[in-house]
PDB file of C-alpha atoms and ligand atoms in Angstrom:
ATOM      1  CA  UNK S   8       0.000   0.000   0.000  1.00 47.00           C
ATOM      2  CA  UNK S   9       0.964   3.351  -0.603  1.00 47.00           C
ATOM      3  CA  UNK S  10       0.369   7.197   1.308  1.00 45.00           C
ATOM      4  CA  UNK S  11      -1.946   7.229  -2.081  1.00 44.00           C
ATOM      5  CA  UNK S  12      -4.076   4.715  -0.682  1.00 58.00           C
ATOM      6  CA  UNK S  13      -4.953   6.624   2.637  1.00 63.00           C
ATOM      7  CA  UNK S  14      -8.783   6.431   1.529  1.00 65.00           C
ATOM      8  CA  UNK S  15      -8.487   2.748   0.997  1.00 84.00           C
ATOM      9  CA  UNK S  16      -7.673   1.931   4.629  1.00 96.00           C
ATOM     10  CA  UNK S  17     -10.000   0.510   7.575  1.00 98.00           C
ATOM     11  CA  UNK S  18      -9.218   1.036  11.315  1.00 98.00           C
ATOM     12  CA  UNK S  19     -11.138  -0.270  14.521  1.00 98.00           C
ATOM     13  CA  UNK S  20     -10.784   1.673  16.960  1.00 99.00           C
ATOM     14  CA  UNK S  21     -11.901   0.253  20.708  1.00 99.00           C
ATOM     15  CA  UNK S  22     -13.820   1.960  23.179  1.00 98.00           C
ATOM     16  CA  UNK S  23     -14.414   4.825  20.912  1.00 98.00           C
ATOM     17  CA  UNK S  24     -17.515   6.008  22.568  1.00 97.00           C
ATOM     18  CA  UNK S  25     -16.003   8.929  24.358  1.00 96.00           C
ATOM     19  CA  UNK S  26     -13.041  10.261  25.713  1.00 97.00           C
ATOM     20  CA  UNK S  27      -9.620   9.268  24.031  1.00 98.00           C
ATOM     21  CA  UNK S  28     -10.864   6.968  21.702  1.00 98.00           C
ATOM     22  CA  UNK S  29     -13.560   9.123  20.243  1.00 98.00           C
ATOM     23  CA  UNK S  30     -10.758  11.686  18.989  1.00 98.00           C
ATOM     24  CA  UNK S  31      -8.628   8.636  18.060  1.00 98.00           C
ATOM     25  CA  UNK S  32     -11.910   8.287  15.731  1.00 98.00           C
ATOM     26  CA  UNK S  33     -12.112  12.038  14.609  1.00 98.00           C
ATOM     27  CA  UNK S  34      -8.481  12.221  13.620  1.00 98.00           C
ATOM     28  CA  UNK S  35      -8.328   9.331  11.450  1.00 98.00           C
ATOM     29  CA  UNK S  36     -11.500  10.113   9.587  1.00 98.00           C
ATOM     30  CA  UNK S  37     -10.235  13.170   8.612  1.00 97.00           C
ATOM     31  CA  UNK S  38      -7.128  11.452   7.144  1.00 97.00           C
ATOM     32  CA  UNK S  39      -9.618   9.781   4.932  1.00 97.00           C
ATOM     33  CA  UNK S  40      -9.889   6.620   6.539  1.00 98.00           C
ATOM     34  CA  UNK S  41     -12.950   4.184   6.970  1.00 98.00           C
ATOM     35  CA  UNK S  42     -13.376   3.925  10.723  1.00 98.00           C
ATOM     36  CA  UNK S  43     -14.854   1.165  12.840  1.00 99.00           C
ATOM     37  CA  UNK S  44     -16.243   2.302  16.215  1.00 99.00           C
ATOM     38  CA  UNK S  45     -16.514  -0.100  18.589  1.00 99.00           C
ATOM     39  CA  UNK S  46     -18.610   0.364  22.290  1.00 98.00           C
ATOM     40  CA  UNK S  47     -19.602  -1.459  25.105  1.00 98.00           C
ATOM     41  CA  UNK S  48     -22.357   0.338  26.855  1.00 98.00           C
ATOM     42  CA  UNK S  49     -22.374   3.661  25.511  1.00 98.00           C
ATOM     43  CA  UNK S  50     -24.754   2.929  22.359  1.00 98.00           C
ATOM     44  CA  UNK S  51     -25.983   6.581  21.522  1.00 98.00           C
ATOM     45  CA  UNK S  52     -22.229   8.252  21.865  1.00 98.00           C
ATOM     46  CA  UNK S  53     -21.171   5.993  20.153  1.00 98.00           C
ATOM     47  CA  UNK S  54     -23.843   6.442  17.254  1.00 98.00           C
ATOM     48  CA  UNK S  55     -23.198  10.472  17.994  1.00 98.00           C
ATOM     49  CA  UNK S  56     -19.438   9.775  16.858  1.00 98.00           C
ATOM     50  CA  UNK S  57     -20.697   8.062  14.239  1.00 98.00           C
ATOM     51  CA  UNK S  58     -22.913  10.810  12.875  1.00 98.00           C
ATOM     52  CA  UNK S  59     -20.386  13.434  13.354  1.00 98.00           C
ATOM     53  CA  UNK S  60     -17.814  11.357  10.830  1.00 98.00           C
ATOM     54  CA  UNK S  61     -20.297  10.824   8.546  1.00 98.00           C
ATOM     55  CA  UNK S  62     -21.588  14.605   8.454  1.00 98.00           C
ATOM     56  CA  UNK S  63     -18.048  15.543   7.492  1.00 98.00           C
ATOM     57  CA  UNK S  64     -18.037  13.122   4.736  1.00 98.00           C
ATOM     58  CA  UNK S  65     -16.098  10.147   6.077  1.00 98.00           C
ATOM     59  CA  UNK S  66     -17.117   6.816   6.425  1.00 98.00           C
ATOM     60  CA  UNK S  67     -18.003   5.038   9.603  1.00 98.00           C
ATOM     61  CA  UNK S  68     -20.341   2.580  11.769  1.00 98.00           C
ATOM     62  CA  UNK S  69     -20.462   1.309  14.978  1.00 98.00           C
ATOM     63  CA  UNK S  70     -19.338  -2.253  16.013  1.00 98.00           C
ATOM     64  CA  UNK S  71     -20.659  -3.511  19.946  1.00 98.00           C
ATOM     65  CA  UNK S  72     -18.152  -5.788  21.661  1.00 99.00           C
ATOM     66  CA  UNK S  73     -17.494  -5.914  25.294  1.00 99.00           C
ATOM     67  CA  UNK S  74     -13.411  -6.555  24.604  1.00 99.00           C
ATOM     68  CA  UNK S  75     -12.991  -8.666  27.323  1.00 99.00           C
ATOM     69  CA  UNK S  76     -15.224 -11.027  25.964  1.00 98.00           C
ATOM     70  CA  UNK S  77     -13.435 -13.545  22.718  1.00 98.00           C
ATOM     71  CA  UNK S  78     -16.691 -14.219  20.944  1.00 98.00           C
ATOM     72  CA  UNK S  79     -17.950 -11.165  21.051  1.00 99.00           C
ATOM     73  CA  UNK S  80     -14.671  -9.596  20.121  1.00 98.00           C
ATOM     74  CA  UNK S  81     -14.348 -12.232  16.794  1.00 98.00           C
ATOM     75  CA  UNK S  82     -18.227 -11.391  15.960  1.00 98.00           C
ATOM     76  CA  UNK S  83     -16.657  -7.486  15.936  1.00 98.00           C
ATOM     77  CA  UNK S  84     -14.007  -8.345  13.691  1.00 98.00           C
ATOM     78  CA  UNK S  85     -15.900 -10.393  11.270  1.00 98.00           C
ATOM     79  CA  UNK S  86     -18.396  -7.909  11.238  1.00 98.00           C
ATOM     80  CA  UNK S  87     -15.724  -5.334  10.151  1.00 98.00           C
ATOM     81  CA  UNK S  88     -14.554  -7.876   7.458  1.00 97.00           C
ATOM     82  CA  UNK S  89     -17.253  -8.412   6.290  1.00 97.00           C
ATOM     83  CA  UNK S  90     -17.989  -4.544   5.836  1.00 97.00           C
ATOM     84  CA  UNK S  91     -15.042  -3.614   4.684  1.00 97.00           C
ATOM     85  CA  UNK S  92     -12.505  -6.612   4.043  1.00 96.00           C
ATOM     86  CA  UNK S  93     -10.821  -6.133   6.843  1.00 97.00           C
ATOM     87  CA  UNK S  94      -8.567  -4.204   9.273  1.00 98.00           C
ATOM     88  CA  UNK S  95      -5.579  -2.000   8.489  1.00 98.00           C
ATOM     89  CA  UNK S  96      -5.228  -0.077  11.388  1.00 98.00           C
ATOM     90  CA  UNK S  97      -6.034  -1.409  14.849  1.00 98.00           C
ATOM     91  CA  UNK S  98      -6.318   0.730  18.102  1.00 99.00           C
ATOM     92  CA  UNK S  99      -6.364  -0.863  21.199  1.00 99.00           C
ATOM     93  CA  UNK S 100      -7.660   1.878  23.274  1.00 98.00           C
ATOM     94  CA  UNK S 101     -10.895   0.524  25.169  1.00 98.00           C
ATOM     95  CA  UNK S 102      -9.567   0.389  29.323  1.00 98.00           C
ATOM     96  CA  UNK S 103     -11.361   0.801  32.297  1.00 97.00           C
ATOM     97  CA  UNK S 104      -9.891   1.196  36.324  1.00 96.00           C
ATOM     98  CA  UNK S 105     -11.098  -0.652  39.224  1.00 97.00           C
ATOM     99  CA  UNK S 106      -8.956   1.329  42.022  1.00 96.00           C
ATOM    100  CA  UNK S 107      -8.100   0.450  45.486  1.00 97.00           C
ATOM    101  CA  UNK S 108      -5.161  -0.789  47.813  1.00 98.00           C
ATOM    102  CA  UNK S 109      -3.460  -3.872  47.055  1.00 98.00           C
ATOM    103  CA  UNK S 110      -4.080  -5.621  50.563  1.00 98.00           C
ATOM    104  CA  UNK S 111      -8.160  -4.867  50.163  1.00 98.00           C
ATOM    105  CA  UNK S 112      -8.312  -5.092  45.979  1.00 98.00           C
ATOM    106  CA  UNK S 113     -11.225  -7.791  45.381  1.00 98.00           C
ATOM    107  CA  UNK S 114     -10.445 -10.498  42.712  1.00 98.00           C
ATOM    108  CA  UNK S 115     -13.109  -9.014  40.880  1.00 98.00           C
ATOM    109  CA  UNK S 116     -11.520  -5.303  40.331  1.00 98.00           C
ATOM    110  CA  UNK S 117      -8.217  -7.148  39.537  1.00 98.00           C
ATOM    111  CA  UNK S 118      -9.574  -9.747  36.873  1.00 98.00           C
ATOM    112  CA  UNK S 119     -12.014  -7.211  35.452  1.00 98.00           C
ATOM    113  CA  UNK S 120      -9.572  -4.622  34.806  1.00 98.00           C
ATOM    114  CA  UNK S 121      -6.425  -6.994  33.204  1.00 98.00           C
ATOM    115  CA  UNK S 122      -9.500  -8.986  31.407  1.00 99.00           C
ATOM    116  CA  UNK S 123     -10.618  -5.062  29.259  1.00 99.00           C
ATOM    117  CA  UNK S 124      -7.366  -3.733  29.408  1.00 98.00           C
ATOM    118  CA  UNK S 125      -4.952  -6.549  28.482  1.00 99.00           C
ATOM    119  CA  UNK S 126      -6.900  -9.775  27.528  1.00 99.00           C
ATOM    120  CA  UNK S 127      -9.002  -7.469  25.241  1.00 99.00           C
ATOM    121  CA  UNK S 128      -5.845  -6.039  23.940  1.00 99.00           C
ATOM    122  CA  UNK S 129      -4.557  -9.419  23.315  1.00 99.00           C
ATOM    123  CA  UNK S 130      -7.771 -11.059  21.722  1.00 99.00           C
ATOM    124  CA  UNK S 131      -8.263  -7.796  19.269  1.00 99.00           C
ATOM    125  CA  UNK S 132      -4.978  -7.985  17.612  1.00 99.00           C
ATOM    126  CA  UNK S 133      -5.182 -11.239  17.153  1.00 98.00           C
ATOM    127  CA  UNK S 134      -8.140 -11.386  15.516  1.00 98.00           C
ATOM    128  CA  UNK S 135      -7.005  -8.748  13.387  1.00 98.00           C
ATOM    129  CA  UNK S 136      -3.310  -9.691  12.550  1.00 98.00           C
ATOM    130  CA  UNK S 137      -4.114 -12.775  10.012  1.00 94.00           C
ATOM    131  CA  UNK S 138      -5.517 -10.004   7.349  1.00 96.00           C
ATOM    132  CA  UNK S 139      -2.665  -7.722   8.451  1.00 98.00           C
ATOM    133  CA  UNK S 140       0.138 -10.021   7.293  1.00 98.00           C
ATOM    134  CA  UNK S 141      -2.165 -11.494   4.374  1.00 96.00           C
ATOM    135  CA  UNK S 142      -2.146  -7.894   3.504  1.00 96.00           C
ATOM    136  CA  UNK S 143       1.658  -7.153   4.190  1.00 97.00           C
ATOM    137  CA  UNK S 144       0.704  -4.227   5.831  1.00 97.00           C
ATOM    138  CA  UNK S 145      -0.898  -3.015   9.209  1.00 98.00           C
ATOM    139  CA  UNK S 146      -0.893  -0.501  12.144  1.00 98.00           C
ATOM    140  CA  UNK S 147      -1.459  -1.850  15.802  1.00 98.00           C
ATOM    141  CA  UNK S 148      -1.248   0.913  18.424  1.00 99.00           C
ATOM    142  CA  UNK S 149      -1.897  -0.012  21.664  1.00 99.00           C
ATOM    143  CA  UNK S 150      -3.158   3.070  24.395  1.00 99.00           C
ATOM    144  CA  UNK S 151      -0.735   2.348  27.537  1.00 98.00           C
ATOM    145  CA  UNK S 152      -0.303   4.960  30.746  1.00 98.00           C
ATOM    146  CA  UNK S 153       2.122   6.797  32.183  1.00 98.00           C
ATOM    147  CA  UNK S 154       0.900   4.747  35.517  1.00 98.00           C
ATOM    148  CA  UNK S 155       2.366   1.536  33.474  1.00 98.00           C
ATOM    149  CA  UNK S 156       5.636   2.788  33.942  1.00 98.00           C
ATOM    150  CA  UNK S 157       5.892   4.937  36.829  1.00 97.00           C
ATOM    151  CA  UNK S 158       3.185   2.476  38.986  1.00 97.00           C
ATOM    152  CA  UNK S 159       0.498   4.918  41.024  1.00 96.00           C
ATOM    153  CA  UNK S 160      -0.719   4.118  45.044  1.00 96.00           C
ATOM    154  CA  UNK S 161      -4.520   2.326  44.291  1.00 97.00           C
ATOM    155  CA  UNK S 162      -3.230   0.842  40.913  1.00 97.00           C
ATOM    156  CA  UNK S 163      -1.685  -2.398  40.905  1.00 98.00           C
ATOM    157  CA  UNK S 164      -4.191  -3.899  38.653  1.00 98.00           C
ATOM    158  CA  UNK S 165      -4.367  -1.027  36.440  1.00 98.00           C
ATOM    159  CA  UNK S 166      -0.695  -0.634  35.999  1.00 98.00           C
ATOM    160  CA  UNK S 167       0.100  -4.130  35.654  1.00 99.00           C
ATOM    161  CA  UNK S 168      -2.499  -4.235  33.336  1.00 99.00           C
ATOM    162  CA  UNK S 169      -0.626  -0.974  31.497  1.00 98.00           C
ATOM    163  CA  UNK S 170       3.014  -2.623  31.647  1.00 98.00           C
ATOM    164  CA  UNK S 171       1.921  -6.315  29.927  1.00 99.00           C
ATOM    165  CA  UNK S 172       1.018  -3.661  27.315  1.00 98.00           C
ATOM    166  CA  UNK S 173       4.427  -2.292  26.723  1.00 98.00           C
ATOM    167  CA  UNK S 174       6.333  -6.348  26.616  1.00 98.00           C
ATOM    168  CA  UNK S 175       3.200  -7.109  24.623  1.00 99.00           C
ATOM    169  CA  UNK S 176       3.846  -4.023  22.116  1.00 99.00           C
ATOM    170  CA  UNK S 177       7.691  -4.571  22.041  1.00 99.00           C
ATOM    171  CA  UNK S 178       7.573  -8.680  21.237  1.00 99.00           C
ATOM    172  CA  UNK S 179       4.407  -8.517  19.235  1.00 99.00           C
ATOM    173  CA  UNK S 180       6.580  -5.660  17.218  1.00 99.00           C
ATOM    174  CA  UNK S 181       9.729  -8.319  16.758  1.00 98.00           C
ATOM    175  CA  UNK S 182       7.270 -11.214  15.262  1.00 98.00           C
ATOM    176  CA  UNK S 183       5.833  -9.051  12.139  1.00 98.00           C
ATOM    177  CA  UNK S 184       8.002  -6.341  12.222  1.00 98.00           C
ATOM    178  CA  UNK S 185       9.299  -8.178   8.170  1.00 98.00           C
ATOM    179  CA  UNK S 186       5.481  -8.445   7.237  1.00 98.00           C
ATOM    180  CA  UNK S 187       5.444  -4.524   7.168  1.00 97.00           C
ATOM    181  CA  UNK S 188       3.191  -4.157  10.577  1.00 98.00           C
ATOM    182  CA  UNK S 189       4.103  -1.471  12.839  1.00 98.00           C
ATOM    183  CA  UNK S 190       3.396  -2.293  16.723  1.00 99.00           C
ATOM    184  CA  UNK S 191       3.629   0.537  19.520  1.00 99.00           C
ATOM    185  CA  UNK S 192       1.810   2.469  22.406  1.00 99.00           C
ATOM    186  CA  UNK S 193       1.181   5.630  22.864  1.00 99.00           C
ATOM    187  CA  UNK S 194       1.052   5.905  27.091  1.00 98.00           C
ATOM    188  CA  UNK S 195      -0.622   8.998  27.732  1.00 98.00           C
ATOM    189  CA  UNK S 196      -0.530  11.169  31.087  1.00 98.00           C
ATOM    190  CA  UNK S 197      -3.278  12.624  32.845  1.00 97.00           C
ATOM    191  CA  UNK S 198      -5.670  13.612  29.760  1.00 97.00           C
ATOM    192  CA  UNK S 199      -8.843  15.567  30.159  1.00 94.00           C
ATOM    193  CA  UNK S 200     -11.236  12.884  29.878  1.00 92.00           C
ATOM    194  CA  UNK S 201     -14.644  11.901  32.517  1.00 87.00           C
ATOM    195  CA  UNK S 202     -12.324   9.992  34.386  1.00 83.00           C
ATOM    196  CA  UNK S 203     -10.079  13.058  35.335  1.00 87.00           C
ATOM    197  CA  UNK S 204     -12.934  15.381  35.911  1.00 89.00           C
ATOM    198  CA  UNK S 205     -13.813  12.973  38.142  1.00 89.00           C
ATOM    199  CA  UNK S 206     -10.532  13.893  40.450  1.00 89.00           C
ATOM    200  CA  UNK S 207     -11.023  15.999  43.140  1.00 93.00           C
ATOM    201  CA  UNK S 208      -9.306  19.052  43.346  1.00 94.00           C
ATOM    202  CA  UNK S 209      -6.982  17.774  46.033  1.00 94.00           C
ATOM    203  CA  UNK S 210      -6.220  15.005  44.022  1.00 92.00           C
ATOM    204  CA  UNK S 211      -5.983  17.661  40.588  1.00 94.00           C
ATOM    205  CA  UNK S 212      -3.302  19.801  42.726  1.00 95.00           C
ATOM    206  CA  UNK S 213      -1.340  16.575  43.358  1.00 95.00           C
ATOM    207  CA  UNK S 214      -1.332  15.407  40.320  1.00 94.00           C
ATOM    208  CA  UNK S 215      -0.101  18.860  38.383  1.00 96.00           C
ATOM    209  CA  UNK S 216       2.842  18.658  40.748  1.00 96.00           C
ATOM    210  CA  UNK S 217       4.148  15.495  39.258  1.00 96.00           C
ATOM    211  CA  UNK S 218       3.795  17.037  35.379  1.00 98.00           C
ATOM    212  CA  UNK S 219       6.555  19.130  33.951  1.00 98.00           C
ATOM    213  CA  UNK S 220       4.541  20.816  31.743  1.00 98.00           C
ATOM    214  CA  UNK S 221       2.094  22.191  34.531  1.00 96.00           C
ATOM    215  CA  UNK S 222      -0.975  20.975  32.905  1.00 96.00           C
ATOM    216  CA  UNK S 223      -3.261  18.075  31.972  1.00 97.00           C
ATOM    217  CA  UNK S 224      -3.185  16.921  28.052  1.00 98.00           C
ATOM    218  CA  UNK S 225      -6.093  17.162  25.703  1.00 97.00           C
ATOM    219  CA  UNK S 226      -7.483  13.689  24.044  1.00 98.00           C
ATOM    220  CA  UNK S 227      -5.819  15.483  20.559  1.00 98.00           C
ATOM    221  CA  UNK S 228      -3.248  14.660  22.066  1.00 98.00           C
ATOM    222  CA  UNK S 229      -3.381  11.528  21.977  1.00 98.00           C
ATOM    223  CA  UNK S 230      -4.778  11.471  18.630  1.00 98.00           C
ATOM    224  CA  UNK S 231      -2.737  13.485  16.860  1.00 98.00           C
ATOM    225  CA  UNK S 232       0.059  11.043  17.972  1.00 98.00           C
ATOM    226  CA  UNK S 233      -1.750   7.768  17.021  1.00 98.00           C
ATOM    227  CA  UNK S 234      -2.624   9.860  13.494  1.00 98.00           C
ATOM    228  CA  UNK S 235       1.048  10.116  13.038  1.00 98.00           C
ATOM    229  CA  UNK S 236       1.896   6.091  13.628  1.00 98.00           C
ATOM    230  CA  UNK S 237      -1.211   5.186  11.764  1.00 98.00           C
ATOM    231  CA  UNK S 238       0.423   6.949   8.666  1.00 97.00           C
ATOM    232  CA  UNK S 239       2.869   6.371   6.143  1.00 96.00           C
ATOM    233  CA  UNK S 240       4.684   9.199   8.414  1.00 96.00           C
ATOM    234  CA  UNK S 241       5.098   6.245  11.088  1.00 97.00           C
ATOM    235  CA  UNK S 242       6.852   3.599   8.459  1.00 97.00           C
ATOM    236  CA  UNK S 243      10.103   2.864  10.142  1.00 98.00           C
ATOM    237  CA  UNK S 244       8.439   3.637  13.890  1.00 98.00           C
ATOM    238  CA  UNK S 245       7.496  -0.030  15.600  1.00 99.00           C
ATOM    239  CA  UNK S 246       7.991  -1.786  19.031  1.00 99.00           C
ATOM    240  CA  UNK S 247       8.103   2.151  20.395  1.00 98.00           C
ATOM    241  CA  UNK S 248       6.484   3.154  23.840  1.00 98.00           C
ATOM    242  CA  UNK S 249       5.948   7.028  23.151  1.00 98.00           C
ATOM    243  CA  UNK S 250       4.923   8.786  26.440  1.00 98.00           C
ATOM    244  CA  UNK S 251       2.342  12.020  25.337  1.00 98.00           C
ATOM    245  CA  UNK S 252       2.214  13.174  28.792  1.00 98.00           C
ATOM    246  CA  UNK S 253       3.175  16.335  29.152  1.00 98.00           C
ATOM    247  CA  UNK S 254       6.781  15.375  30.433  1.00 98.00           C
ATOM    248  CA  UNK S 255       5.484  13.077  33.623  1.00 98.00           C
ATOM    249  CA  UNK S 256       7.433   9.933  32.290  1.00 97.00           C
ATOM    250  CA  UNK S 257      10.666  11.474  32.768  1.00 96.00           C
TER     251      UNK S 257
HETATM  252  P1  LIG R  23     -13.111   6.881  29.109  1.00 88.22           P
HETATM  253  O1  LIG R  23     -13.444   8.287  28.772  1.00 88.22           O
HETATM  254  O2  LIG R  23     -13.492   6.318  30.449  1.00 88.22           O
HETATM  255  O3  LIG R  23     -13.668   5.927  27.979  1.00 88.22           O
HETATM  256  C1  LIG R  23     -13.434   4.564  28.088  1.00 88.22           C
HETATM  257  C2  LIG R  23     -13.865   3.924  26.815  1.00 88.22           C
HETATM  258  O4  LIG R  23     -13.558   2.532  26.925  1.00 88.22           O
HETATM  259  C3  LIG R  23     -15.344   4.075  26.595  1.00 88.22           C
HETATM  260  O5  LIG R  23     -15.569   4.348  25.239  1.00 88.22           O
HETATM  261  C4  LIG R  23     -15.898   2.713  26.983  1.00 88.22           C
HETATM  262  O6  LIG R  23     -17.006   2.318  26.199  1.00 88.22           O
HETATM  263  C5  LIG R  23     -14.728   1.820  26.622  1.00 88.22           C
HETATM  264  N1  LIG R  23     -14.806   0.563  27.321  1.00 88.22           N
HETATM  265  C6  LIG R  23     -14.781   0.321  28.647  1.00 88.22           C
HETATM  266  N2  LIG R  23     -14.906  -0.988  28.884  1.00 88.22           N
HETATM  267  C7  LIG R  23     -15.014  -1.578  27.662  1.00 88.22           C
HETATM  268  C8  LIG R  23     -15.169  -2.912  27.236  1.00 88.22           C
HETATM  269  N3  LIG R  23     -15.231  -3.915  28.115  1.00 88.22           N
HETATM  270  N4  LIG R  23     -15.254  -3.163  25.908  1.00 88.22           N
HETATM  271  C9  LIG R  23     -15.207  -2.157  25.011  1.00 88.22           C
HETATM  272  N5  LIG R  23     -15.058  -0.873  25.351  1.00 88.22           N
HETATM  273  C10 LIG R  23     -14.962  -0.597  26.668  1.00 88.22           C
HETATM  274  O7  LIG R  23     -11.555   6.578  28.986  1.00 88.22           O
HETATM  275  P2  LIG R  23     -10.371   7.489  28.432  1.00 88.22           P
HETATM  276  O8  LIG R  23      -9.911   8.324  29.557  1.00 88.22           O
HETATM  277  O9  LIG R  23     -10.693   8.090  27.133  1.00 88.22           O
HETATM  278  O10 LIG R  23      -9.257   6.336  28.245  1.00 88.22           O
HETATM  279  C11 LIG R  23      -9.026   5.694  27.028  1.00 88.22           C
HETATM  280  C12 LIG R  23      -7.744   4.888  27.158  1.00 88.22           C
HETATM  281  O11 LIG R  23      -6.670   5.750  27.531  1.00 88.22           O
HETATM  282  C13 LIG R  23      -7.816   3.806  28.233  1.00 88.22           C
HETATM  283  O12 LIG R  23      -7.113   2.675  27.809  1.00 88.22           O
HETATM  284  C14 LIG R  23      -7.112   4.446  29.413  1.00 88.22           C
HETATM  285  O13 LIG R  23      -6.577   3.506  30.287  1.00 88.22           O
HETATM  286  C15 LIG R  23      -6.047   5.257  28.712  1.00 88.22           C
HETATM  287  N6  LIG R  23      -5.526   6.374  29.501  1.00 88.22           N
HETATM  288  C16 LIG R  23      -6.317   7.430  29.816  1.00 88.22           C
HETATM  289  C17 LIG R  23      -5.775   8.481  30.567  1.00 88.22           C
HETATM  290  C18 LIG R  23      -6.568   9.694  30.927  1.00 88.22           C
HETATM  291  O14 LIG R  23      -6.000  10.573  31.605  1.00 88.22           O
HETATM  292  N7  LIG R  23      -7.800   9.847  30.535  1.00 88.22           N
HETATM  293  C19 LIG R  23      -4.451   8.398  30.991  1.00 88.22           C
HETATM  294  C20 LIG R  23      -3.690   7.292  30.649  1.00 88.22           C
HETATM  295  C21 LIG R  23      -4.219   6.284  29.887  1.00 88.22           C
HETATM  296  P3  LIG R  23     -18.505   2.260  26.759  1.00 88.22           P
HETATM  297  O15 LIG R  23     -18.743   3.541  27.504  1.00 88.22           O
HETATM  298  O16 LIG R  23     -19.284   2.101  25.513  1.00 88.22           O
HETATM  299  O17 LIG R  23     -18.576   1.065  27.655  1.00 88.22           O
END
């Protein structure tokens, strides 16, 4: 494939309802690609992202899989297939927190969380990669944190969950990395999303100390940055773990 065949390409992005993912959706519509948008429970924003794509002349639908689950993730791919032929571009962004401290953490808020976050990670790209190295070509970008590398107090789950994602992107990258796939993750930091504007402002003030910049990120952010790998632009970028976070990585 070549940058002339922008138009041509499909992605899927997960958990594209809101927040991150949603712009994830935005940004590669209006590089002229055919966008999947998958959604768990959130049925009308996701058919509001859906409508705002199409109004601006792209190309979209929505796909329902709870990620977590295999069949239901395989029904979302086949459904894409069958749509569209298949998947070029693949963002695993769909992720979910179950907080609390270690010694009280149910098994329920651990399993939950590694079972959206990294088994739905896992079973996504796999259902996707067969058409990927048919095709010789593919983008898998996987949404890590910040709080998979620098671990957070009332995370273990979540940042385990976030630093399987980074071995996951780096081997996965080594296996097709000849089949002309690129594999990384984008970990953001503290984005303004529902989930931070659920913070309180004790927690905010905390938070701002530990980012250089002084201030949270947007979800363009994020976008703009998976836009970039999802292009031509990102050819001879793979197995990378590329921190948009306003500095707090360092
Ligand atoms: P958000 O606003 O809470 O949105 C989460 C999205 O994930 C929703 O669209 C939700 O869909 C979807 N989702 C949840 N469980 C799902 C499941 N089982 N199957 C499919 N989709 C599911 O989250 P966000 O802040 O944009 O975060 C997006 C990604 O960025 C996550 O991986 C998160 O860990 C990561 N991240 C976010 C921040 C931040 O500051 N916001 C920082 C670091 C990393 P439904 O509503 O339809 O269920």
């Amino acid at each position: 494939m070549s940058n002339s065949d922008i138009t041509e390409r499909t992605a899927l992005v997960t958990g594209a309802s809101k927040g991150i993912g949603k712009a994830i959706c935005l940004e590669l519509a209006k590089m002229g690609v055919k966008v999947a948008v998958n959604y768990n429970s959130s049925k009308e924003d996701a058919e509001k992202v859906v409508k705002t794509i199409t109004a601006d002349g792209g190309e979209a639908f929505m796909v329902h899989a709870d990620v977590s689950d295999l069949e239901q993730v395989n029904a979302m791919v086949d459904e894409v297939t069958d749509a569209w032929g298949g998947v070029n571009i693949l963002v695993n962004n769909a992720g979910i927190i179950n907080d609390g401290l270690l010694m009280r953490m149910s098994d329920e808020a651990w399993h939950r969380v590694m079972g959206v976050n990294l088994n739905g990670t896992f079973y996504c790209t796999r259902a996707v990669l067969r058409y990927m190295v048919r095709q010789r070509w593919g983008r898998i970008i996987n949404i890590g944190s910040v709080v998979g590398i620098r671990g957070n107090v009332g995370q273990t789950n979540y940042s385990s969950s976030k630093a399987a994602i980074i071995g996951f992107t780096k081997s996965l990258a080594k296996e097709v990395a000849t089949r002309n796939i690129t594999v990384n993750a984008v970990t953001p930091g503290y984005i303004s999303t529902e989930t931070v504007a659920g913070l309180t402002q004790r927690q905010k003030d905390t938070i701002m100390t530990w980012i250089p910049q002084g201030k949270f990120g947007n979800t363009e952010d994020i976008a703009h940055m998976v836009a970039f790998l999802a292009s031509d632009k990102g050819n001879y970028v793979t197995g990378q773990i590329i921190s948009v976070d306003g500095g707090m990585a360092i």
